[in-house]
Amino acid sequence: SKVVIAAALDDNRPILTGILFESIDKDLVMVGVDGFRLSKKIMTFPKKLPEFKHVIPAKALTELLHVIDSTDSKEMVKIFILSDKNQVVFSYRDIEVSSRILEGEFPDYRSILPTSHTISFSMNKDQLNAKIKIVSVFAKNVIGNKTVFELKSDESMLYLSSSAPELGENSSKLEVTECVGGDLKTAYNARYLQSMLTVMMSDEILFETNGPTLPAVFKDPKDKDFLHIVMPMKL
C-alpha cells in the first residue's frame, strides 16, 4: 500500500505501471516510481531470500490489497514467482491472485535517492492534511495541482498557497518544529502530497531537501524502512 501510490497510471512507459520487487540478502525492497514521485519500502525477513528482481503490475497488487485483511497479523501471504512463465501468484487463505511479470528495465531508483540534505523540519500530519485539503480546492484548477510550499524558518511556519485565475487565491499556514537550514520556497502537486499522507503512520512527518529545485523527501518516524520522494514544480 505504501508503494503502489507512486506507480504510473498511464501506459506511456509500461514498466512504470509496476512495482519493483527486489531481494537483497534478507530484505525485500519494493519501489514505485512514475517520474514525479518515488516510494520505497523495505521488509526484512528472518532468513536470506532467494535472488530475484521482478516488476509486478501495481493494478494486481491493488487487487491483492482488496482481499487481504489488514487487521490479521498472523495470516501469511505466500508469493510464488514462476520465472519460466513470467508470472507471479499470491496466495492468501483460500484466495489466489495471479499476474504477469512486466518486461523491461526498471529505472535506477538509487540514483534518485538523496544521500544528504541541507533543509529539514517536522510537521504534524493531521494539520498538514487539513491545510492541503483547503488549498487543493484551488490547486485542482491549476495545471499539476500546483501548491506553493514556503518555509519561513525564523517564524517556524510553513505557508501553503494556491491560486486559480477564475477562483482567486487561498493561503494557510501551520507550525513546524526542528527547523534546520533556513528558508525555502518551492511548489508540489497537492494530490501527490495527499496520497502520501494516507500511508504515513506517525503523527509527525519529517521533511528533507537540498533546495527548491531538488527532490523533497518525506519520512515517517514510525517506519524507518519507508520513504517517499516528490519532485518539485516550477514556481
GROMACS .gro file of C-alpha atoms in nm:
model
  235
    1SER     CA    1   0.000   0.000   0.000
    2LYS     CA    2   0.293   0.235   0.061
    3VAL     CA    3   0.445   0.194  -0.285
    4VAL     CA    4   0.151   0.147  -0.525
    5ILE     CA    5   0.061   0.515  -0.476
    6ALA     CA    6   0.373   0.610  -0.673
    7ALA     CA    7   0.315   0.384  -0.975
    8ALA     CA    8   0.228   0.547  -1.308
    9LEU     CA    9  -0.136   0.534  -1.416
   10ASP     CA   10  -0.083   0.569  -1.791
   11ASP     CA   11   0.089   0.327  -2.029
   12ASN     CA   12   0.334   0.570  -2.190
   13ARG     CA   13   0.610   0.377  -2.011
   14PRO     CA   14   0.453   0.041  -1.917
   15ILE     CA   15   0.737  -0.053  -1.681
   16LEU     CA   16   0.644   0.242  -1.456
   17THR     CA   17   0.292   0.099  -1.403
   18GLY     CA   18   0.455  -0.175  -1.196
   19ILE     CA   19   0.628  -0.210  -0.860
   20LEU     CA   20   0.983  -0.336  -0.837
   21PHE     CA   21   1.025  -0.640  -0.609
   22GLU     CA   22   1.394  -0.700  -0.543
   23SER     CA   23   1.562  -0.929  -0.292
   24ILE     CA   24   1.881  -0.810  -0.125
   25ASP     CA   25   2.003  -1.066   0.129
   26LYS     CA   26   1.724  -1.073   0.394
   27ASP     CA   27   1.547  -0.765   0.258
   28LEU     CA   28   1.257  -0.741   0.017
   29VAL     CA   29   1.284  -0.396  -0.143
   30MET     CA   30   0.968  -0.261  -0.307
   31VAL     CA   31   0.980   0.056  -0.517
   32GLY     CA   32   0.722   0.252  -0.713
   33VAL     CA   33   0.814   0.547  -0.935
   34ASP     CA   34   0.626   0.745  -1.200
   35GLY     CA   35   0.879   1.014  -1.292
   36PHE     CA   36   0.735   1.269  -1.048
   37ARG     CA   37   0.749   1.077  -0.721
   38LEU     CA   38   0.902   0.766  -0.568
   39SER     CA   39   0.801   0.537  -0.284
   40LYS     CA   40   1.037   0.284  -0.130
   41LYS     CA   41   0.955   0.026   0.137
   42ILE     CA   42   1.182  -0.244   0.281
   43MET     CA   43   1.059  -0.559   0.456
   44THR     CA   44   1.322  -0.764   0.644
   45PHE     CA   45   1.287  -1.142   0.681
   46PRO     CA   46   1.449  -1.381   0.930
   47LYS     CA   47   1.635  -1.573   0.658
   48LYS     CA   48   1.813  -1.484   0.337
   49LEU     CA   49   1.576  -1.461   0.041
   50PRO     CA   50   1.631  -1.631  -0.293
   51GLU     CA   51   1.763  -1.389  -0.554
   52PHE     CA   52   1.505  -1.220  -0.775
   53LYS     CA   53   1.429  -0.886  -0.934
   54HIS     CA   54   1.087  -0.851  -1.095
   55VAL     CA   55   0.837  -0.577  -1.172
   56ILE     CA   56   0.477  -0.662  -1.080
   57PRO     CA   57   0.180  -0.457  -1.210
   58ALA     CA   58   0.052  -0.214  -0.947
   59LYS     CA   59  -0.306  -0.297  -1.050
   60ALA     CA   60  -0.256  -0.661  -0.948
   61LEU     CA   61  -0.110  -0.555  -0.613
   62THR     CA   62  -0.404  -0.320  -0.557
   63GLU     CA   63  -0.643  -0.611  -0.618
   64LEU     CA   64  -0.444  -0.817  -0.368
   65LEU     CA   65  -0.482  -0.541  -0.109
   66HIS     CA   66  -0.860  -0.558  -0.153
   67VAL     CA   67  -0.870  -0.923  -0.038
   68ILE     CA   68  -0.614  -0.905   0.244
   69ASP     CA   69  -0.745  -0.844   0.595
   70SER     CA   70  -0.502  -0.579   0.721
   71THR     CA   71  -0.612  -0.638   1.082
   72ASP     CA   72  -0.497  -1.001   1.070
   73SER     CA   73  -0.129  -1.000   1.163
   74LYS     CA   74  -0.099  -1.381   1.182
   75GLU     CA   75  -0.218  -1.483   0.837
   76MET     CA   76   0.061  -1.511   0.581
   77VAL     CA   77   0.068  -1.417   0.214
   78LYS     CA   78   0.265  -1.670   0.009
   79ILE     CA   79   0.439  -1.548  -0.305
   80PHE     CA   80   0.524  -1.786  -0.590
   81ILE     CA   81   0.742  -1.650  -0.868
   82LEU     CA   82   0.717  -1.857  -1.186
   83SER     CA   83   1.005  -1.706  -1.380
   84ASP     CA   84   0.982  -1.952  -1.669
   85LYS     CA   85   0.619  -1.850  -1.724
   86ASN     CA   86   0.680  -1.481  -1.648
   87GLN     CA   87   0.412  -1.499  -1.381
   88VAL     CA   88   0.366  -1.438  -1.008
   89VAL     CA   89   0.099  -1.587  -0.781
   90PHE     CA   90  -0.007  -1.452  -0.441
   91SER     CA   91  -0.184  -1.696  -0.213
   92TYR     CA   92  -0.384  -1.572   0.087
   93ARG     CA   93  -0.615  -1.805   0.279
   94ASP     CA   94  -0.821  -1.972   0.005
   95ILE     CA   95  -0.768  -1.691  -0.247
   96GLU     CA   96  -0.510  -1.675  -0.523
   97VAL     CA   97  -0.422  -1.365  -0.721
   98SER     CA   98  -0.206  -1.421  -1.027
   99SER     CA   99  -0.039  -1.169  -1.253
  100ARG     CA  100   0.208  -1.148  -1.534
  101ILE     CA  101   0.551  -1.001  -1.463
  102LEU     CA  102   0.626  -0.684  -1.657
  103GLU     CA  103   0.912  -0.694  -1.904
  104GLY     CA  104   1.160  -0.411  -1.938
  105GLU     CA  105   1.427  -0.225  -1.743
  106PHE     CA  106   1.310  -0.057  -1.424
  107PRO     CA  107   1.467   0.288  -1.365
  108ASP     CA  108   1.777   0.311  -1.150
  109TYR     CA  109   1.592   0.440  -0.845
  110ARG     CA  110   1.910   0.452  -0.636
  111SER     CA  111   2.036   0.746  -0.841
  112ILE     CA  112   1.724   0.942  -0.736
  113LEU     CA  113   1.767   0.887  -0.362
  114PRO     CA  114   1.934   1.185  -0.191
  115THR     CA  115   2.221   1.091   0.039
  116SER     CA  116   2.216   1.415   0.237
  117HIS     CA  117   2.007   1.727   0.295
  118THR     CA  118   2.056   2.094   0.384
  119ILE     CA  119   1.700   2.183   0.489
  120SER     CA  120   1.477   1.983   0.721
  121PHE     CA  121   1.183   2.024   0.957
  122SER     CA  122   0.899   1.828   1.117
  123MET     CA  123   0.527   1.893   1.090
  124ASN     CA  124   0.204   1.747   1.223
  125LYS     CA  125   0.045   1.506   0.975
  126ASP     CA  126  -0.318   1.587   1.053
  127GLN     CA  127  -0.256   1.961   1.039
  128LEU     CA  128  -0.076   1.930   0.707
  129ASN     CA  129  -0.355   1.713   0.568
  130ALA     CA  130  -0.620   1.965   0.675
  131LYS     CA  131  -0.429   2.256   0.517
  132ILE     CA  132  -0.371   2.069   0.191
  133LYS     CA  133  -0.741   1.983   0.166
  134ILE     CA  134  -0.825   2.353   0.185
  135VAL     CA  135  -0.558   2.462  -0.062
  136SER     CA  136  -0.640   2.177  -0.304
  137VAL     CA  137  -0.982   2.331  -0.370
  138PHE     CA  138  -0.791   2.594  -0.565
  139ALA     CA  139  -0.498   2.374  -0.669
  140LYS     CA  140  -0.718   2.127  -0.861
  141ASN     CA  141  -0.797   2.410  -1.103
  142VAL     CA  142  -0.428   2.467  -1.171
  143ILE     CA  143  -0.217   2.255  -1.406
  144GLY     CA  144  -0.045   1.988  -1.199
  145ASN     CA  145  -0.240   2.075  -0.884
  146LYS     CA  146   0.042   2.317  -0.804
  147THR     CA  147   0.066   2.422  -0.440
  148VAL     CA  148   0.327   2.673  -0.326
  149PHE     CA  149   0.524   2.541  -0.029
  150GLU     CA  150   0.701   2.823   0.160
  151LEU     CA  151   0.902   2.774   0.478
  152LYS     CA  152   0.987   3.077   0.692
  153SER     CA  153   1.238   2.939   0.937
  154ASP     CA  154   1.254   3.246   1.162
  155GLU     CA  155   0.878   3.209   1.224
  156SER     CA  156   0.890   2.825   1.240
  157MET     CA  157   0.597   2.840   0.999
  158LEU     CA  158   0.507   2.667   0.672
  159TYR     CA  159   0.281   2.854   0.432
  160LEU     CA  160   0.075   2.668   0.170
  161SER     CA  161  -0.097   2.856  -0.111
  162SER     CA  162  -0.254   2.811  -0.449
  163SER     CA  163  -0.424   3.045  -0.693
  164ALA     CA  164  -0.657   2.998  -0.988
  165PRO     CA  165  -0.750   3.296  -1.210
  166GLU     CA  166  -1.122   3.213  -1.209
  167LEU     CA  167  -1.142   3.141  -0.835
  168GLY     CA  168  -0.888   3.357  -0.660
  169GLU     CA  169  -0.619   3.262  -0.410
  170ASN     CA  170  -0.606   3.059  -0.092
  171SER     CA  171  -0.335   3.055   0.171
  172SER     CA  172  -0.295   2.873   0.501
  173LYS     CA  173  -0.015   2.805   0.745
  174LEU     CA  174   0.098   2.553   1.002
  175GLU     CA  175   0.366   2.546   1.265
  176VAL     CA  176   0.681   2.338   1.210
  177THR     CA  177   0.945   2.216   1.453
  178GLU     CA  178   1.313   2.116   1.445
  179CYS     CA  179   1.372   2.361   1.162
  180VAL     CA  180   1.723   2.341   1.012
  181GLY     CA  181   1.878   2.510   0.710
  182GLY     CA  182   1.693   2.836   0.651
  183ASP     CA  183   1.403   2.939   0.428
  184LEU     CA  184   1.256   2.753   0.134
  185LYS     CA  185   1.009   2.842  -0.139
  186THR     CA  186   0.903   2.580  -0.392
  187ALA     CA  187   0.588   2.402  -0.515
  188TYR     CA  188   0.447   2.048  -0.518
  189ASN     CA  189   0.149   1.867  -0.660
  190ALA     CA  190  -0.119   1.878  -0.387
  191ARG     CA  191  -0.265   1.544  -0.498
  192TYR     CA  192   0.073   1.374  -0.458
  193LEU     CA  193   0.105   1.510  -0.105
  194GLN     CA  194  -0.245   1.391  -0.012
  195SER     CA  195  -0.183   1.035  -0.134
  196MET     CA  196   0.148   1.027   0.054
  197LEU     CA  197  -0.024   1.129   0.379
  198THR     CA  198  -0.269   0.836   0.356
  199VAL     CA  199   0.013   0.583   0.413
  200MET     CA  200   0.201   0.766   0.689
  201MET     CA  201   0.166   0.610   1.036
  202SER     CA  202   0.323   0.875   1.260
  203ASP     CA  203   0.161   1.189   1.394
  204GLU     CA  204   0.469   1.381   1.278
  205ILE     CA  205   0.627   1.385   0.932
  206LEU     CA  206   0.992   1.465   0.865
  207PHE     CA  207   1.070   1.673   0.554
  208GLU     CA  208   1.417   1.693   0.396
  209THR     CA  209   1.554   1.860   0.082
  210ASN     CA  210   1.864   2.020  -0.065
  211GLY     CA  211   1.682   2.312  -0.225
  212PRO     CA  212   1.372   2.437  -0.408
  213THR     CA  213   1.451   2.263  -0.739
  214LEU     CA  214   1.563   1.932  -0.588
  215PRO     CA  215   1.362   1.630  -0.465
  216ALA     CA  216   1.172   1.650  -0.138
  217VAL     CA  217   1.198   1.352   0.094
  218PHE     CA  218   0.914   1.274   0.334
  219LYS     CA  219   0.991   1.030   0.616
  220ASP     CA  220   0.775   0.851   0.871
  221PRO     CA  221   0.946   0.832   1.215
  222LYS     CA  222   0.740   0.520   1.297
  223ASP     CA  223   0.859   0.341   0.983
  224LYS     CA  224   1.233   0.380   0.928
  225ASP     CA  225   1.216   0.146   0.628
  226PHE     CA  226   0.987   0.372   0.426
  227LEU     CA  227   1.046   0.696   0.239
  228HIS     CA  228   0.853   0.896  -0.017
  229ILE     CA  229   1.008   1.141  -0.264
  230VAL     CA  230   0.820   1.413  -0.453
  231MET     CA  231   0.975   1.621  -0.731
  232PRO     CA  232   0.915   1.998  -0.709
  233MET     CA  233   0.731   2.209  -0.967
  234LYS     CA  234   0.846   2.538  -1.118
  235LEU     CA  235   0.711   2.842  -0.938
   0.00000   0.00000   0.00000
